[in-house]
């Protein structure tokens, strides 16, 4: 069975090339030091992705130009191709068709240790953290959700391992849509989703401060979000820094295009200066916005 999984845009190319670069540098640096190097893809997709581009025809091609359909590697395939190899890979996916495609991918690599879990990412990651000892392992988790699926308690579990680096495509647009300008406009379901994402309702007073001075009519002014999207990104970075050993300055995606939709974070759970130093050396270079300018200018 071959299944089409069409998603993303400019940010997808950049995100996957960054994760690819990180995984390759990571295993090269750590392969000889750790017996267990794990890759965990919590929103694994199908292993591939379908990209439709307008075919560039010559003069003879009548418009509309036909579409060219291309199959490119998704994150699971990218991780499988990394050398030296990871010795264990876990692909989590809650869509049965996507999970079936991942099983097919795993069947092509029977010599590798691959587990496909048809499960919810949050449940699978928490179970993984609890079921394993982490002092003899190092791992990379990739969190690549469509929206605001990642729960704070999952991030806390990952941070508690002190052994896992987390690449997190944070849905900034999802956040600023849920966190409406006026507090009164946030309904119960948005409120619940923000609380799940941040682990408590403290976002309410942090993002919507209560004015200390009443206005000229003696009323307290209505509570409004003071932060713009970049401010929200800094807020998320500060929150992640409270639980992880170190968090690198994220890359705003798409690059050089408004509105910003995502922030690509690298969060390091290990607290040792050596581990943080290594992740910073590799990650800061990959997250440098200047590196991605050429890519962005050639994309539609
Ligand atoms: C953006 S795609 C991931 C693409 C993948 N990283 C790649 O490069 O091919 C998000 C995937 O997460 C899956 N998904 C959505 N919610 C999920 C959840 N709660 N648990 C596990 N998988 C989920 C979707 O079915 C989809 O395949």
Coordinates of C-alpha atoms and ligand atoms in Angstrom, one line a residue:
X1 CA 0.0 0.0 0.0
X2 CA 1.3 3.5 -0.8
X3 CA -0.3 6.3 1.0
X4 CA -0.1 10.0 0.0
X5 CA 0.6 12.4 2.9
X6 CA 0.6 15.9 1.7
X7 CA 1.5 18.6 4.3
X8 CA 3.6 21.7 4.9
X9 CA 5.3 24.3 2.8
X10 CA 8.5 26.2 2.9
X11 CA 8.8 25.6 6.7
X12 CA 8.6 21.9 6.1
X13 CA 11.7 21.8 3.9
X14 CA 13.6 23.9 6.4
X15 CA 12.4 22.0 9.5
X16 CA 13.3 18.6 8.0
X17 CA 16.7 19.7 6.8
X18 CA 17.5 21.1 10.3
X19 CA 16.4 17.9 12.0
X20 CA 18.3 15.8 9.4
X21 CA 21.5 17.9 10.0
X22 CA 21.1 17.6 13.8
X23 CA 20.5 13.8 13.8
X24 CA 23.6 13.2 11.6
X25 CA 25.9 15.4 13.8
X26 CA 24.4 14.0 17.0
X27 CA 25.0 10.3 16.2
X28 CA 28.5 11.1 14.8
X29 CA 29.4 12.8 18.1
X30 CA 27.8 10.3 20.5
X31 CA 27.9 6.9 18.7
X32 CA 31.1 5.8 20.3
X33 CA 30.1 7.2 23.8
X34 CA 26.7 5.6 24.2
X35 CA 25.5 2.0 23.5
X36 CA 21.9 3.2 23.3
X37 CA 21.1 6.0 20.9
X38 CA 17.4 6.3 20.3
X39 CA 15.2 8.3 17.9
X40 CA 11.6 8.9 18.8
X41 CA 9.2 10.4 16.3
X42 CA 6.1 11.2 18.2
X43 CA 4.0 12.5 15.2
X44 CA 5.7 10.3 12.7
X45 CA 3.5 10.7 9.6
X46 CA 4.0 8.0 7.0
X47 CA 7.8 8.2 6.4
X48 CA 7.3 10.1 3.2
X49 CA 5.5 13.2 1.9
X50 CA 3.9 14.1 -1.3
X51 CA 4.8 17.4 -2.8
X52 CA 2.9 18.9 -5.7
X53 CA 4.6 21.5 -7.8
X54 CA 3.6 23.2 -11.0
X55 CA 5.7 21.4 -13.7
X56 CA 8.0 23.9 -15.5
X57 CA 7.1 23.3 -19.1
X58 CA 8.8 24.7 -22.2
X59 CA 7.0 27.0 -24.7
X60 CA 5.1 24.1 -26.0
X61 CA 3.3 23.5 -22.7
X62 CA -0.1 25.0 -22.7
X63 CA -1.3 26.6 -19.5
X64 CA -2.4 25.6 -17.0
X65 CA 0.9 23.8 -16.5
X66 CA 0.5 20.2 -15.3
X67 CA 1.3 19.4 -11.8
X68 CA 4.4 17.4 -11.0
X69 CA 4.0 15.1 -8.1
X70 CA 7.1 14.2 -6.1
X71 CA 7.7 11.9 -3.2
X72 CA 10.2 13.2 -0.6
X73 CA 11.4 11.8 2.6
X74 CA 9.5 12.5 5.8
X75 CA 11.1 12.6 9.3
X76 CA 10.9 8.8 9.9
X77 CA 12.7 7.9 6.7
X78 CA 15.3 10.7 7.3
X79 CA 16.0 9.2 10.8
X80 CA 16.3 5.7 9.3
X81 CA 18.9 7.0 6.7
X82 CA 21.1 8.6 9.3
X83 CA 24.6 7.1 9.6
X84 CA 26.1 5.9 11.9
X85 CA 22.6 4.5 12.6
X86 CA 20.4 5.0 15.7
X87 CA 20.1 1.6 17.3
X88 CA 16.4 2.0 18.2
X89 CA 13.7 4.0 16.5
X90 CA 10.1 4.5 17.8
X91 CA 7.5 5.9 15.4
X92 CA 4.3 7.0 17.1
X93 CA 1.2 7.8 15.0
X94 CA -2.5 7.9 15.8
X95 CA -3.8 7.8 12.3
X96 CA -4.3 4.1 11.4
X97 CA -3.5 4.6 7.7
X98 CA -0.3 6.5 8.5
X99 CA 0.7 3.8 11.1
X100 CA 0.1 1.2 8.3
X101 CA 2.6 3.0 6.1
X102 CA 5.1 3.1 8.9
X103 CA 4.7 -0.6 9.4
X104 CA 5.5 -1.0 5.7
X105 CA 8.6 1.2 6.1
X106 CA 9.7 -0.9 9.1
X107 CA 9.2 -4.1 7.1
X108 CA 11.7 -2.8 4.6
X109 CA 14.3 -2.6 7.3
X110 CA 14.0 -5.9 9.2
X111 CA 17.6 -5.7 10.4
X112 CA 16.8 -2.5 12.3
X113 CA 15.1 -2.2 15.7
X114 CA 12.0 -0.3 14.9
X115 CA 8.7 -0.1 16.9
X116 CA 5.6 1.5 15.4
X117 CA 3.1 2.5 18.0
X118 CA -0.4 3.3 16.8
X119 CA -1.1 5.6 19.8
X120 CA -1.5 9.1 21.0
X121 CA 1.8 10.9 21.2
X122 CA 1.3 12.2 24.7
X123 CA 0.4 8.8 26.1
X124 CA 3.2 7.0 24.2
X125 CA 5.9 9.4 25.3
X126 CA 4.9 9.3 29.0
X127 CA 4.8 5.5 28.9
X128 CA 8.2 5.4 27.2
X129 CA 9.8 7.7 29.8
X130 CA 8.4 5.7 32.7
X131 CA 9.2 2.3 31.3
X132 CA 12.9 3.0 30.7
X133 CA 16.1 3.8 32.6
X134 CA 17.8 6.8 31.1
X135 CA 21.2 6.9 32.6
X136 CA 22.7 4.7 29.9
X137 CA 20.8 6.2 26.9
X138 CA 20.7 9.3 24.8
X139 CA 17.9 10.1 22.5
X140 CA 16.3 12.7 20.2
X141 CA 12.5 13.2 20.2
X142 CA 10.9 15.0 17.3
X143 CA 7.5 16.7 18.1
X144 CA 6.0 17.7 14.8
X145 CA 2.2 18.1 15.5
X146 CA -0.3 19.7 13.2
X147 CA -1.6 21.9 16.1
X148 CA -1.6 22.2 19.8
X149 CA -1.5 18.5 20.6
X150 CA 1.6 18.5 22.8
X151 CA 0.8 18.6 26.5
X152 CA 2.9 20.3 29.1
X153 CA 3.0 17.1 31.2
X154 CA 4.6 15.3 28.2
X155 CA 7.3 18.0 28.0
X156 CA 7.9 17.6 31.7
X157 CA 8.2 13.9 31.4
X158 CA 10.8 14.3 28.6
X159 CA 12.7 16.9 30.5
X160 CA 12.8 14.6 33.5
X161 CA 14.9 12.0 31.6
X162 CA 17.9 14.4 31.4
X163 CA 18.9 12.2 28.4
X164 CA 16.7 13.4 25.6
X165 CA 17.0 16.4 23.2
X166 CA 13.6 17.6 22.0
X167 CA 13.0 19.2 18.6
X168 CA 9.6 20.9 18.9
X169 CA 7.8 22.6 16.1
X170 CA 5.8 24.9 18.3
X171 CA 2.4 26.0 16.8
X172 CA 2.7 29.7 17.4
X173 CA -0.2 30.6 15.2
X174 CA -2.3 28.0 17.1
X175 CA -1.3 29.8 20.3
X176 CA -2.1 33.4 19.2
X177 CA -5.4 32.2 17.7
X178 CA -6.5 30.5 21.0
X179 CA -5.1 33.3 23.2
X180 CA -7.4 36.0 21.8
X181 CA -6.6 39.7 22.3
X182 CA -9.3 40.1 25.0
X183 CA -9.5 37.6 27.9
X184 CA -13.3 37.6 27.7
X185 CA -13.2 36.2 24.2
X186 CA -11.5 33.0 25.3
X187 CA -14.2 30.4 25.6
X188 CA -14.1 27.3 27.7
X189 CA -12.6 25.0 25.1
X190 CA -9.8 27.5 24.2
X191 CA -9.2 27.9 27.9
X192 CA -8.9 24.2 28.4
X193 CA -6.5 23.8 25.5
X194 CA -4.2 26.6 26.7
X195 CA -4.2 25.1 30.2
X196 CA -3.2 21.7 28.8
X197 CA -0.5 23.3 26.7
X198 CA 1.0 25.3 29.5
X199 CA 0.3 22.8 32.3
X200 CA -1.7 25.2 34.6
X201 CA -3.9 28.2 34.3
X202 CA -1.0 30.6 35.2
X203 CA -1.0 31.8 31.5
X204 CA -4.1 33.7 32.4
X205 CA -2.4 36.2 34.7
X206 CA 0.9 36.1 32.9
X207 CA -0.6 36.9 29.5
X208 CA -3.5 39.0 30.6
X209 CA -2.2 41.1 33.5
X210 CA -4.8 42.7 35.8
X211 CA -4.4 46.5 35.7
X212 CA -3.5 47.9 39.1
X213 CA -5.2 51.3 38.5
X214 CA -8.9 51.7 37.9
X215 CA -9.8 53.9 34.9
X216 CA -11.4 57.4 35.2
X217 CA -14.8 55.7 35.8
X218 CA -13.5 53.7 38.7
X219 CA -13.6 50.4 36.7
X220 CA -10.7 48.1 36.2
X221 CA -9.8 48.1 32.5
X222 CA -10.6 44.9 30.6
X223 CA -7.8 42.3 30.5
X224 CA -6.0 42.2 27.2
X225 CA -3.1 40.3 25.9
X226 CA -0.1 42.6 25.9
X227 CA 2.2 40.4 23.8
X228 CA 2.4 40.2 20.1
X229 CA 3.4 36.9 18.4
X230 CA 7.1 37.5 18.9
X231 CA 6.4 38.3 22.6
X232 CA 4.4 35.1 22.8
X233 CA 7.3 33.2 21.4
X234 CA 9.6 34.6 24.1
X235 CA 7.0 33.7 26.7
X236 CA 7.0 30.0 25.4
X237 CA 10.8 30.0 25.4
X238 CA 10.9 31.2 29.0
X239 CA 8.3 28.6 30.1
X240 CA 10.3 25.8 28.4
X241 CA 13.5 27.0 30.0
X242 CA 11.9 26.4 33.4
X243 CA 11.7 22.7 32.8
X244 CA 14.6 21.9 30.4
X245 CA 18.4 22.2 31.1
X246 CA 18.7 24.6 28.2
X247 CA 16.5 25.9 25.3
X248 CA 18.1 27.4 22.2
X249 CA 16.7 30.5 20.6
X250 CA 14.0 29.2 18.2
X251 CA 13.8 29.7 14.5
X252 CA 10.7 31.6 13.3
X253 CA 9.0 29.8 10.5
X254 CA 8.3 30.3 7.7
X255 CA 11.6 32.3 7.3
X256 CA 11.2 35.9 6.2
X257 CA 7.5 35.6 5.6
X258 CA 4.6 36.9 7.7
X259 CA 2.6 35.8 9.6
X260 CA 4.9 33.7 11.7
X261 CA 3.2 30.3 12.0
X262 CA 5.7 28.2 14.0
X263 CA 8.8 28.4 16.3
X264 CA 11.2 25.6 15.9
X265 CA 12.7 24.9 19.4
X266 CA 15.6 22.7 20.5
X267 CA 15.2 21.8 24.2
X268 CA 17.9 19.9 26.0
X269 CA 16.9 17.9 29.0
X270 CA 20.5 17.0 30.0
X271 CA 21.9 19.5 32.5
X272 CA 25.6 18.7 32.0
X273 CA 27.6 21.5 30.5
X274 CA 29.2 19.0 28.1
X275 CA 25.8 17.9 26.7
X276 CA 24.4 21.4 26.5
X277 CA 27.6 22.6 24.8
X278 CA 27.4 19.9 22.2
X279 CA 23.7 20.6 21.5
X280 CA 24.4 24.3 21.3
X281 CA 27.3 23.9 18.9
X282 CA 25.2 21.9 16.5
X283 CA 21.8 23.4 17.1
X284 CA 22.7 27.1 17.0
X285 CA 24.4 26.7 13.7
X286 CA 21.4 24.9 12.2
X287 CA 18.9 27.4 13.7
X288 CA 20.7 30.5 12.4
X289 CA 18.0 32.3 10.2
X290 CA 20.7 33.5 7.7
X291 CA 21.4 29.9 6.7
X292 CA 17.8 29.5 5.4
X293 CA 17.5 32.7 3.3
X294 CA 18.4 31.1 0.0
X295 CA 16.0 28.2 0.6
X296 CA 13.2 30.6 1.3
X297 CA 13.8 32.8 -1.7
X298 CA 13.6 29.9 -4.1
X299 CA 10.3 28.6 -2.6
X300 CA 6.9 29.8 -3.6
Ligands
LIG1 C1 2.9 17.2 10.4 S1 2.5 15.5 10.4 C2 4.1 14.8 10.8 C3 5.0 14.7 9.6 C4 6.3 13.9 9.9 N1 7.0 14.5 10.9 C5 7.1 13.9 8.6 O1 8.0 14.6 8.5 O2 6.7 13.0 7.8 C6 1.7 15.2 11.9 C7 1.3 13.8 12.1 O3 0.9 13.6 13.4 C8 -0.2 12.7 13.5 N2 -0.9 13.0 14.7 C9 -1.8 14.0 15.0 N3 -2.2 14.0 16.3 C10 -1.5 13.0 16.9 C11 -1.5 12.5 18.2 N4 -2.2 13.0 19.2 N5 -0.7 11.4 18.4 C12 0.1 10.8 17.5 N6 0.0 11.3 16.2 C13 -0.7 12.3 15.9 C14 -1.0 13.0 12.2 O4 -1.8 11.8 11.8 C15 0.2 13.3 11.2 O5 0.6 12.1 10.5

